[in-house]
């Protein structure tokens, strides 16, 4: 974590990378906390794209009305591949300074934090990160904004699929989101009573899954649900179904939940997390902290240097995977 010395008059806020339910609640918390301390706030549209193109909008107390319950992000989000170039980042910082911004709050994931870290490293422009991603794979925080909502949406779908699976004695493979990460699959698997999960952290072969399905059948089980994290290749559930059909002759139905998991109203847990972290981000900046992320650790809000966050992926606890297997006999 680094420290800077400026009396804050105006800060910027942006959402970047994949959208996550609860980002609006975080924006609201940033704006209302800042204005309470007489700090003006500028909204930057579409993440780094808006910073490069000077797409700014003033945010006041009333513009935050009626957004806490909305999914998506009222500031829009975006991906700006050109931000990998140093000259583009220099232009972005010049734009931020011309707008009168003393610091910024970045709501996003690992990639967005990497961009923010470079703004400090190259230009001493202070940024604080707020973890907003449905994947929950950010190191330094127990949970990320959007994860709880995504798990609950996927769980509702799995409960419905279970009705069909049980009525027709069927095997289902349900693919959930999770780019390189099995947090959603693991929580949904435990809460939905799945037989097996396919996640990057704890790879299972189709043969091992077939063994588990057969063992369940020998105990009288007639239907099974397997959960697969999409990983790098959305649609991998079809490959798994094909392999299971070829190897064991089981006809596995596939359901890919896809983008429905991202949308919708955030859960109470996500709104509260977003409110706490959005507010904490402004308090951290007021204390002169930057080049860091605010997170929650053992129930308390903490500030973690970007150096300990970026590139330090958090992994699913093996204990949870074992629990799922123990309970799905
Ligand atoms: P997330 O923040 O959810 O991980 P991305 O990985 O898509 O999402 O990153 C969001 C944006 O952050 C990118 O479009 C890019 O503008 C910026 N970014 C990501 N990685 C870097 C990097 N290594 N250097 C500079 N900017 C980056």
Coordinates of C-alpha atoms and ligand atoms in Angstrom, one line a residue:
X1 CA 0.0 0.0 0.0
X2 CA 1.2 3.5 -0.8
X3 CA 0.3 6.9 0.7
X4 CA -0.3 10.2 -0.9
X5 CA -0.8 13.7 0.5
X6 CA -3.6 15.7 -1.0
X7 CA -6.7 17.3 0.4
X8 CA -9.4 15.5 -1.6
X9 CA -11.8 17.9 -3.4
X10 CA -13.0 15.7 -6.2
X11 CA -12.7 11.9 -6.9
X12 CA -13.7 9.7 -9.8
X13 CA -15.4 6.3 -9.7
X14 CA -15.7 3.7 -12.5
X15 CA -16.8 0.1 -12.9
X16 CA -14.6 -2.1 -15.1
X17 CA -14.3 -5.6 -16.5
X18 CA -17.2 -8.0 -16.1
X19 CA -20.4 -6.5 -14.6
X20 CA -21.5 -7.9 -11.2
X21 CA -24.8 -7.4 -9.3
X22 CA -24.1 -5.0 -6.4
X23 CA -21.9 -2.6 -8.4
X24 CA -24.6 0.0 -8.2
X25 CA -24.8 -0.3 -4.4
X26 CA -21.0 0.2 -4.3
X27 CA -21.2 3.4 -6.6
X28 CA -24.0 4.7 -4.3
X29 CA -21.8 4.2 -1.2
X30 CA -18.8 5.9 -2.8
X31 CA -20.9 8.9 -3.9
X32 CA -22.8 9.4 -0.7
X33 CA -19.8 8.9 1.6
X34 CA -17.7 11.3 -0.5
X35 CA -20.4 14.0 -0.6
X36 CA -20.9 13.7 3.1
X37 CA -17.3 14.7 3.5
X38 CA -17.7 17.6 1.0
X39 CA -15.8 15.7 -1.8
X40 CA -17.3 16.0 -5.3
X41 CA -17.7 12.9 -7.4
X42 CA -17.3 12.3 -11.2
X43 CA -18.7 9.1 -12.7
X44 CA -16.4 7.7 -15.4
X45 CA -18.4 5.7 -18.0
X46 CA -17.4 2.3 -19.3
X47 CA -14.4 1.8 -17.2
X48 CA -11.0 2.7 -18.8
X49 CA -12.8 3.4 -22.1
X50 CA -14.5 6.5 -20.5
X51 CA -11.2 7.6 -18.9
X52 CA -9.5 7.6 -22.3
X53 CA -12.4 9.2 -24.2
X54 CA -13.3 11.7 -21.3
X55 CA -16.8 10.3 -20.9
X56 CA -17.5 11.9 -17.5
X57 CA -20.7 12.7 -15.6
X58 CA -21.2 14.5 -12.3
X59 CA -22.8 12.4 -9.6
X60 CA -24.8 14.0 -6.8
X61 CA -26.7 12.6 -3.8
X62 CA -30.0 12.4 -5.7
X63 CA -28.6 10.7 -8.8
X64 CA -27.9 7.7 -6.5
X65 CA -31.6 7.3 -5.7
X66 CA -33.3 4.0 -6.5
X67 CA -30.2 2.1 -7.7
X68 CA -29.2 0.0 -4.7
X69 CA -31.6 -2.8 -5.8
X70 CA -30.6 -2.8 -9.5
X71 CA -28.3 -5.3 -11.2
X72 CA -25.7 -4.2 -13.7
X73 CA -23.9 -0.9 -13.4
X74 CA -25.4 2.6 -14.0
X75 CA -21.9 3.7 -15.1
X76 CA -21.7 0.9 -17.7
X77 CA -18.6 -1.2 -17.8
X78 CA -16.1 -2.0 -20.5
X79 CA -12.9 -3.6 -21.6
X80 CA -10.2 -1.4 -23.0
X81 CA -7.4 -3.5 -24.5
X82 CA -5.5 -0.3 -25.4
X83 CA -5.0 0.4 -21.7
X84 CA -2.1 -2.1 -21.9
X85 CA -0.1 0.6 -23.7
X86 CA 1.8 3.1 -21.5
X87 CA 1.0 6.1 -23.7
X88 CA -2.8 5.4 -23.4
X89 CA -2.5 5.3 -19.6
X90 CA -0.6 8.6 -19.7
X91 CA -3.4 10.1 -21.7
X92 CA -6.0 8.7 -19.2
X93 CA -4.1 10.3 -16.3
X94 CA -3.9 13.6 -18.1
X95 CA -7.7 13.4 -18.7
X96 CA -8.3 12.6 -15.0
X97 CA -6.2 15.6 -13.8
X98 CA -7.8 17.9 -16.3
X99 CA -11.2 16.9 -14.9
X100 CA -9.8 17.9 -11.5
X101 CA -9.7 14.4 -10.0
X102 CA -7.4 14.0 -7.0
X103 CA -8.0 10.2 -6.8
X104 CA -10.3 7.4 -8.2
X105 CA -12.2 4.4 -7.0
X106 CA -12.0 1.4 -9.3
X107 CA -14.8 -1.2 -8.9
X108 CA -13.7 -4.4 -10.8
X109 CA -11.5 -7.4 -10.8
X110 CA -7.8 -8.4 -11.1
X111 CA -7.4 -6.9 -14.6
X112 CA -8.9 -3.6 -13.6
X113 CA -6.7 -3.5 -10.5
X114 CA -3.6 -4.1 -12.7
X115 CA -4.5 -1.0 -14.7
X116 CA -5.1 1.0 -11.6
X117 CA -1.8 -0.2 -10.1
X118 CA 0.0 1.0 -13.2
X119 CA -1.5 4.5 -12.8
X120 CA 0.2 4.8 -9.4
X121 CA 3.4 3.2 -10.5
X122 CA 3.9 5.3 -13.6
X123 CA 2.1 8.6 -12.7
X124 CA 1.6 8.5 -8.9
X125 CA -2.1 8.8 -9.5
X126 CA -3.9 7.4 -6.5
X127 CA -6.5 4.7 -6.9
X128 CA -8.3 2.4 -4.4
X129 CA -9.9 -0.9 -5.7
X130 CA -13.2 -2.4 -4.7
X131 CA -13.6 -6.1 -5.6
X132 CA -16.6 -6.5 -7.9
X133 CA -16.7 -9.8 -9.8
X134 CA -19.1 -12.8 -9.6
X135 CA -16.2 -15.2 -9.7
X136 CA -15.0 -14.5 -6.1
X137 CA -11.4 -15.3 -7.0
X138 CA -9.8 -12.1 -5.8
X139 CA -7.1 -12.6 -3.1
X140 CA -7.3 -10.5 0.1
X141 CA -11.1 -10.6 0.6
X142 CA -13.3 -13.3 1.8
X143 CA -16.0 -12.4 -0.7
X144 CA -16.4 -10.2 -3.8
X145 CA -19.4 -8.1 -4.8
X146 CA -21.8 -10.1 -7.0
X147 CA -20.7 -13.6 -6.0
X148 CA -23.6 -14.3 -3.5
X149 CA -26.2 -13.1 -6.1
X150 CA -24.7 -15.3 -8.8
X151 CA -24.7 -18.4 -6.6
X152 CA -28.3 -17.8 -5.6
X153 CA -29.4 -17.4 -9.2
X154 CA -27.6 -20.5 -10.3
X155 CA -29.0 -22.4 -7.3
X156 CA -32.6 -21.5 -8.1
X157 CA -32.0 -22.9 -11.6
X158 CA -30.5 -26.1 -10.3
X159 CA -33.5 -26.6 -7.9
X160 CA -35.7 -26.5 -11.0
X161 CA -33.5 -28.8 -13.0
X162 CA -33.6 -31.3 -10.1
X163 CA -37.4 -31.6 -10.4
X164 CA -37.0 -32.7 -14.0
X165 CA -33.9 -34.9 -13.3
X166 CA -35.8 -36.7 -10.5
X167 CA -39.0 -37.1 -12.5
X168 CA -37.3 -38.7 -15.5
X169 CA -34.4 -40.5 -13.7
X170 CA -31.9 -38.4 -15.6
X171 CA -28.3 -37.3 -15.4
X172 CA -27.8 -33.6 -15.8
X173 CA -24.6 -31.6 -16.3
X174 CA -25.2 -27.9 -15.4
X175 CA -22.5 -25.4 -16.5
X176 CA -22.1 -22.4 -14.3
X177 CA -19.9 -19.3 -14.7
X178 CA -16.4 -19.1 -13.3
X179 CA -13.6 -18.0 -15.5
X180 CA -10.6 -20.0 -14.2
X181 CA -12.4 -20.4 -10.9
X182 CA -14.6 -22.9 -9.2
X183 CA -16.1 -20.8 -6.4
X184 CA -19.6 -20.6 -8.0
X185 CA -19.6 -24.3 -8.9
X186 CA -18.5 -25.4 -5.4
X187 CA -21.1 -23.3 -3.5
X188 CA -23.9 -24.2 -5.9
X189 CA -22.8 -27.8 -5.8
X190 CA -23.0 -28.0 -2.0
X191 CA -26.2 -26.0 -1.7
X192 CA -27.9 -27.8 -4.6
X193 CA -26.8 -31.3 -3.5
X194 CA -24.8 -32.1 -6.6
X195 CA -23.0 -35.4 -7.0
X196 CA -19.8 -34.0 -8.5
X197 CA -18.2 -30.8 -9.6
X198 CA -15.7 -30.1 -12.3
X199 CA -13.6 -27.2 -11.3
X200 CA -10.1 -26.0 -12.3
X201 CA -8.8 -26.2 -8.7
X202 CA -9.7 -29.8 -8.2
X203 CA -9.8 -31.6 -11.6
X204 CA -11.9 -34.7 -11.9
X205 CA -11.8 -37.0 -14.9
X206 CA -15.0 -38.2 -16.6
X207 CA -14.0 -41.8 -15.5
X208 CA -13.9 -40.6 -11.8
X209 CA -17.3 -39.0 -12.3
X210 CA -18.7 -42.1 -13.9
X211 CA -17.5 -44.1 -10.9
X212 CA -19.4 -41.8 -8.5
X213 CA -22.5 -42.0 -10.6
X214 CA -22.3 -45.8 -10.7
X215 CA -21.7 -46.0 -6.9
X216 CA -24.7 -43.8 -6.4
X217 CA -26.9 -46.1 -8.6
X218 CA -25.8 -49.1 -6.6
X219 CA -27.2 -47.4 -3.5
X220 CA -30.5 -46.8 -5.3
X221 CA -29.9 -43.3 -6.7
X222 CA -31.8 -42.7 -9.9
X223 CA -30.9 -39.2 -10.9
X224 CA -27.7 -37.1 -10.6
X225 CA -26.6 -33.6 -11.1
X226 CA -23.0 -32.7 -12.0
X227 CA -21.9 -29.1 -12.0
X228 CA -19.1 -27.8 -14.3
X229 CA -17.4 -24.5 -14.0
X230 CA -17.1 -23.0 -17.6
X231 CA -13.4 -22.4 -17.2
X232 CA -11.7 -21.0 -20.3
X233 CA -14.2 -22.6 -22.6
X234 CA -17.9 -22.0 -22.2
X235 CA -19.7 -25.0 -23.5
X236 CA -17.3 -27.6 -22.0
X237 CA -20.3 -29.4 -20.4
X238 CA -21.2 -30.7 -23.9
X239 CA -17.7 -32.3 -24.1
X240 CA -18.1 -33.8 -20.7
X241 CA -21.6 -35.2 -21.6
X242 CA -20.1 -36.7 -24.8
X243 CA -17.2 -38.4 -23.0
X244 CA -19.6 -39.8 -20.3
X245 CA -21.9 -41.1 -23.0
X246 CA -19.0 -42.7 -24.9
X247 CA -17.4 -44.3 -21.9
X248 CA -20.5 -45.4 -19.9
X249 CA -23.4 -45.1 -22.2
X250 CA -25.2 -42.6 -19.9
X251 CA -27.3 -40.1 -21.7
X252 CA -26.4 -36.8 -19.9
X253 CA -28.6 -33.7 -20.5
X254 CA -26.7 -30.4 -20.6
X255 CA -27.9 -27.1 -19.3
X256 CA -25.7 -24.0 -19.7
X257 CA -26.8 -21.2 -17.4
X258 CA -24.6 -18.5 -19.0
X259 CA -25.3 -14.8 -18.6
X260 CA -28.5 -15.2 -16.6
X261 CA -26.2 -15.6 -13.6
X262 CA -24.9 -12.1 -13.9
X263 CA -28.1 -10.1 -14.0
X264 CA -30.9 -9.4 -11.6
X265 CA -31.3 -7.7 -8.3
X266 CA -28.4 -8.2 -5.9
X267 CA -29.0 -10.2 -2.7
X268 CA -29.0 -8.5 0.7
X269 CA -25.5 -9.9 1.4
X270 CA -24.1 -8.3 -1.8
X271 CA -25.8 -4.9 -1.2
X272 CA -24.4 -4.8 2.3
X273 CA -20.9 -5.9 1.2
X274 CA -21.0 -3.3 -1.6
X275 CA -22.2 -0.6 0.8
X276 CA -19.4 -1.3 3.3
X277 CA -16.6 -1.5 0.7
X278 CA -17.7 1.5 -1.4
X279 CA -17.8 3.6 1.8
X280 CA -14.5 2.1 3.0
X281 CA -12.8 3.0 -0.3
X282 CA -13.5 6.7 0.2
X283 CA -12.4 6.5 3.9
X284 CA -9.1 4.9 2.8
X285 CA -8.5 7.7 0.2
X286 CA -9.3 10.3 2.9
X287 CA -6.5 8.7 5.0
X288 CA -4.2 9.0 2.0
X289 CA -4.1 5.2 1.3
X290 CA -3.9 4.1 -2.3
X291 CA -2.5 1.4 -4.7
X292 CA -4.6 -1.0 -2.6
X293 CA -7.9 -2.8 -2.4
X294 CA -10.5 -2.7 0.3
X295 CA -11.9 -6.1 1.2
X296 CA -13.5 -8.1 4.0
X297 CA -11.4 -10.4 6.2
X298 CA -13.0 -12.4 9.0
X299 CA -15.9 -10.0 9.0
X300 CA -13.8 -6.8 9.2
X301 CA -13.1 -4.3 6.5
X302 CA -9.4 -4.3 5.6
X303 CA -7.1 -2.5 3.1
X304 CA -4.8 -4.8 1.2
X305 CA -1.9 -3.5 -1.0
X306 CA -2.4 -4.3 -4.7
X307 CA 0.9 -6.1 -4.6
X308 CA -0.7 -8.8 -2.4
X309 CA -3.9 -8.9 -4.6
X310 CA -2.9 -8.8 -8.2
X311 CA -1.9 -12.2 -9.6
X312 CA -2.5 -13.9 -6.2
X313 CA -5.5 -15.9 -7.1
X314 CA -7.7 -17.2 -4.3
X315 CA -8.6 -20.9 -4.6
X316 CA -11.5 -23.0 -3.5
X317 CA -10.9 -24.8 -0.2
X318 CA -10.4 -28.5 -0.7
X319 CA -12.4 -29.1 2.5
X320 CA -15.5 -27.8 0.7
X321 CA -15.0 -30.2 -2.3
X322 CA -14.6 -33.1 0.1
X323 CA -17.8 -32.0 2.0
X324 CA -19.8 -32.0 -1.3
X325 CA -18.6 -35.6 -2.0
X326 CA -19.3 -36.8 1.5
X327 CA -22.9 -35.5 1.5
X328 CA -23.9 -36.6 -2.0
X329 CA -23.8 -40.3 -1.2
Ligands
LIG1 P1 -11.5 -7.8 -14.5 O1 -11.2 -6.5 -13.9 O2 -12.9 -8.2 -14.2 O3 -10.5 -8.8 -14.2 P2 -10.5 -7.6 -17.3 O4 -9.4 -8.6 -17.0 O5 -11.3 -7.7 -18.5 O6 -11.6 -7.6 -16.1 O7 -9.8 -6.1 -17.2 C1 -10.6 -5.0 -17.3 C2 -9.8 -3.9 -18.0 O8 -8.7 -3.6 -17.2 C3 -9.2 -4.3 -19.4 O9 -10.1 -4.2 -20.4 C4 -8.1 -3.3 -19.5 O10 -8.6 -2.0 -19.9 C5 -7.6 -3.2 -18.0 N1 -6.4 -4.1 -17.8 C6 -6.5 -5.5 -17.6 N2 -5.2 -6.0 -17.6 C7 -4.4 -4.9 -17.7 C8 -2.9 -4.8 -17.7 N3 -2.1 -5.9 -17.6 N4 -2.4 -3.6 -17.9 C9 -3.2 -2.5 -18.1 N5 -4.6 -2.6 -18.1 C10 -5.1 -3.8 -17.9

